[in-house]
């Protein structure tokens, strides 16, 4: 396995893992994912628990695989993150900010899926139920593949998505109160 080469010392990213896999493995994994998603989302009634549990299982496998191989996430760099993590670590009673700098970004990336689902659900008839789940699956797997690149923006992205979810009903009420436009 290329990531077990101790001479490089570099951290393995999800993208590097995908690039290191042979084409038949990638094809088989992609086919398995497509068939699995199609079976879960297209052939059942509109119960969000089954596709949600399937997505949870897939993401648990994706995020747990590097940790099982001894590759923990890299800590996020930046003065703002260091100060915030230090403050939170002191408040919680941790030895240092290192665990928060390692694990907060992946947790935030996973939590981003909840407000994203709510925003997709608010699309109503413009986006069908299977397409919403398809978008959520693509975003979640893409988020795993580029998790190192997205780590610095995960907490602000989560905050923005939550604010959008909270402002959406307010904007809809304001638009309905104004009534139809002149056109």
C-alpha positions in Angstrom: 0.0 0.0 0.0 1.5 3.4 -1.0 0.4 5.1 2.3 2.4 2.7 4.4 5.7 4.0 3.0 7.2 5.5 6.1 9.9 7.4 4.0 7.4 9.9 2.6 5.8 10.9 6.0 3.1 12.8 4.1 -0.5 12.5 5.2 -2.8 10.6 2.9 -5.8 12.6 1.6 -9.0 11.1 0.3 -8.2 12.3 -3.1 -4.8 10.6 -3.0 -6.4 7.4 -1.8 -8.9 7.5 -4.7 -6.0 8.3 -7.2 -4.0 5.3 -5.8 -6.8 2.8 -6.3 -6.7 0.8 -9.5 -9.4 1.6 -12.1 -11.3 -1.7 -11.7 -11.7 -1.0 -8.0 -12.8 2.6 -8.6 -15.3 1.4 -11.2 -16.6 -1.4 -8.9 -16.9 1.1 -6.0 -18.7 3.6 -8.2 -21.1 1.0 -9.5 -21.8 -0.3 -6.0 -22.5 3.2 -4.8 -24.8 3.9 -7.7 -26.7 0.6 -7.4 -27.0 1.0 -3.7 -28.2 4.6 -3.9 -30.7 3.7 -6.6 -32.0 0.7 -4.6 -32.4 2.8 -1.5 -33.8 6.0 -2.9 -35.8 4.9 -5.9 -37.5 1.7 -4.8 -38.9 2.6 -1.4 -41.5 4.9 -0.2 -40.5 8.4 0.8 -39.2 7.5 4.3 -36.0 9.5 4.9 -34.7 7.0 7.5 -33.6 4.3 5.1 -31.5 6.5 2.8 -30.3 8.5 5.7 -29.1 5.3 7.5 -27.5 4.2 4.3 -25.7 7.5 3.9 -24.6 7.4 7.5 -23.2 3.9 7.1 -21.3 4.9 3.9 -19.9 8.0 5.5 -19.0 6.1 8.7 -17.0 3.6 6.5 -15.3 6.4 4.5 -14.3 8.5 7.6 -13.3 5.5 9.7 -11.1 3.8 7.1 -8.2 6.2 7.3 -8.4 6.3 11.1 -8.4 2.5 11.2 -5.3 2.6 9.0 -3.6 5.0 11.5 -4.2 8.2 9.6 -6.0 10.8 11.8 -7.0 14.1 10.3 -4.4 16.8 10.2 -5.0 19.7 12.5 -6.3 22.9 11.0 -3.9 25.7 10.8 -4.6 29.3 11.5 -4.5 31.8 14.4 -8.3 32.1 14.6 -8.7 28.3 14.8 -5.9 28.0 17.3 -7.3 30.6 19.6 -10.8 29.3 19.4 -9.8 25.7 19.9 -7.6 26.8 22.8 -10.4 28.6 24.5 -12.8 25.7 24.0 -10.3 23.2 25.2 -9.8 25.2 28.4 -13.5 25.5 28.8 -14.1 21.7 28.4 -11.0 20.7 30.3 -8.9 19.1 27.5 -5.2 18.9 27.7 -4.7 21.1 24.6 -6.4 22.3 21.4 -5.0 19.4 19.3 -8.1 17.1 19.4 -10.4 20.0 18.5 -8.2 21.1 15.7 -8.1 17.5 14.3 -11.7 16.5 14.8 -13.9 19.6 14.6 -13.6 20.1 10.8 -14.7 16.6 9.9 -17.6 16.8 12.4 -18.6 20.2 11.0 -18.4 18.8 7.4 -20.8 16.0 8.5 -23.1 18.4 10.3 -23.3 20.5 7.2 -25.3 17.8 5.6 -28.3 18.5 7.9 -28.9 22.1 6.9 -28.1 21.2 3.3 -30.8 18.6 3.4 -33.2 21.2 4.8 -32.3 23.6 2.1 -32.8 21.0 -0.6 -36.1 20.0 1.0 -37.2 23.6 0.8 -36.7 23.4 -3.0 -40.0 21.7 -3.0 -41.2 20.6 -6.5 -38.2 21.9 -8.2 -36.0 19.1 -6.9 -37.6 15.6 -6.6 -37.0 13.4 -3.5 -34.5 11.0 -5.2 -32.6 13.9 -6.7 -32.3 15.5 -3.3 -30.8 12.3 -1.9 -28.5 12.1 -5.0 -27.2 15.6 -4.4 -26.7 14.9 -0.7 -24.8 11.6 -1.6 -22.6 13.5 -4.1 -21.9 16.3 -1.7 -21.1 14.0 1.2 -18.7 11.7 -0.8 -17.1 14.8 -2.5 -16.7 16.3 1.0 -14.9 13.2 2.1 -12.6 13.1 -1.0 -11.6 16.8 -0.5 -11.9 16.8 3.3 -8.4 18.2 3.8 -9.0 21.1 1.4 -12.4 21.8 2.9 -11.3 21.5 6.6 -10.5 25.2 7.1 -13.9 26.3 5.7 -16.0 23.7 7.4 -17.0 25.6 10.6 -17.8 28.9 8.7 -19.7 26.9 6.1 -21.8 25.2 8.8 -22.6 28.6 10.3 -23.6 30.0 6.9 -25.8 27.0 6.1 -27.5 27.2 9.5 -28.1 30.9 9.0 -29.6 30.3 5.6 -31.9 27.6 7.0 -33.0 30.1 9.7 -33.5 33.0 7.3 -35.4 31.0 4.6 -38.8 31.0 6.4 -38.4 34.7 7.2 -37.7 35.6 3.5 -40.6 33.5 2.4 -43.0 35.2 4.8 -41.7 38.6 3.7 -42.1 37.7 0.0 -45.7 36.4 0.6 -46.6 39.5 2.6 -45.5 41.7 -0.3 -47.8 39.8 -2.6 -47.3 39.2 -6.3 -44.9 41.6 -8.2 -45.9 44.0 -10.9 -45.1 41.5 -13.6 
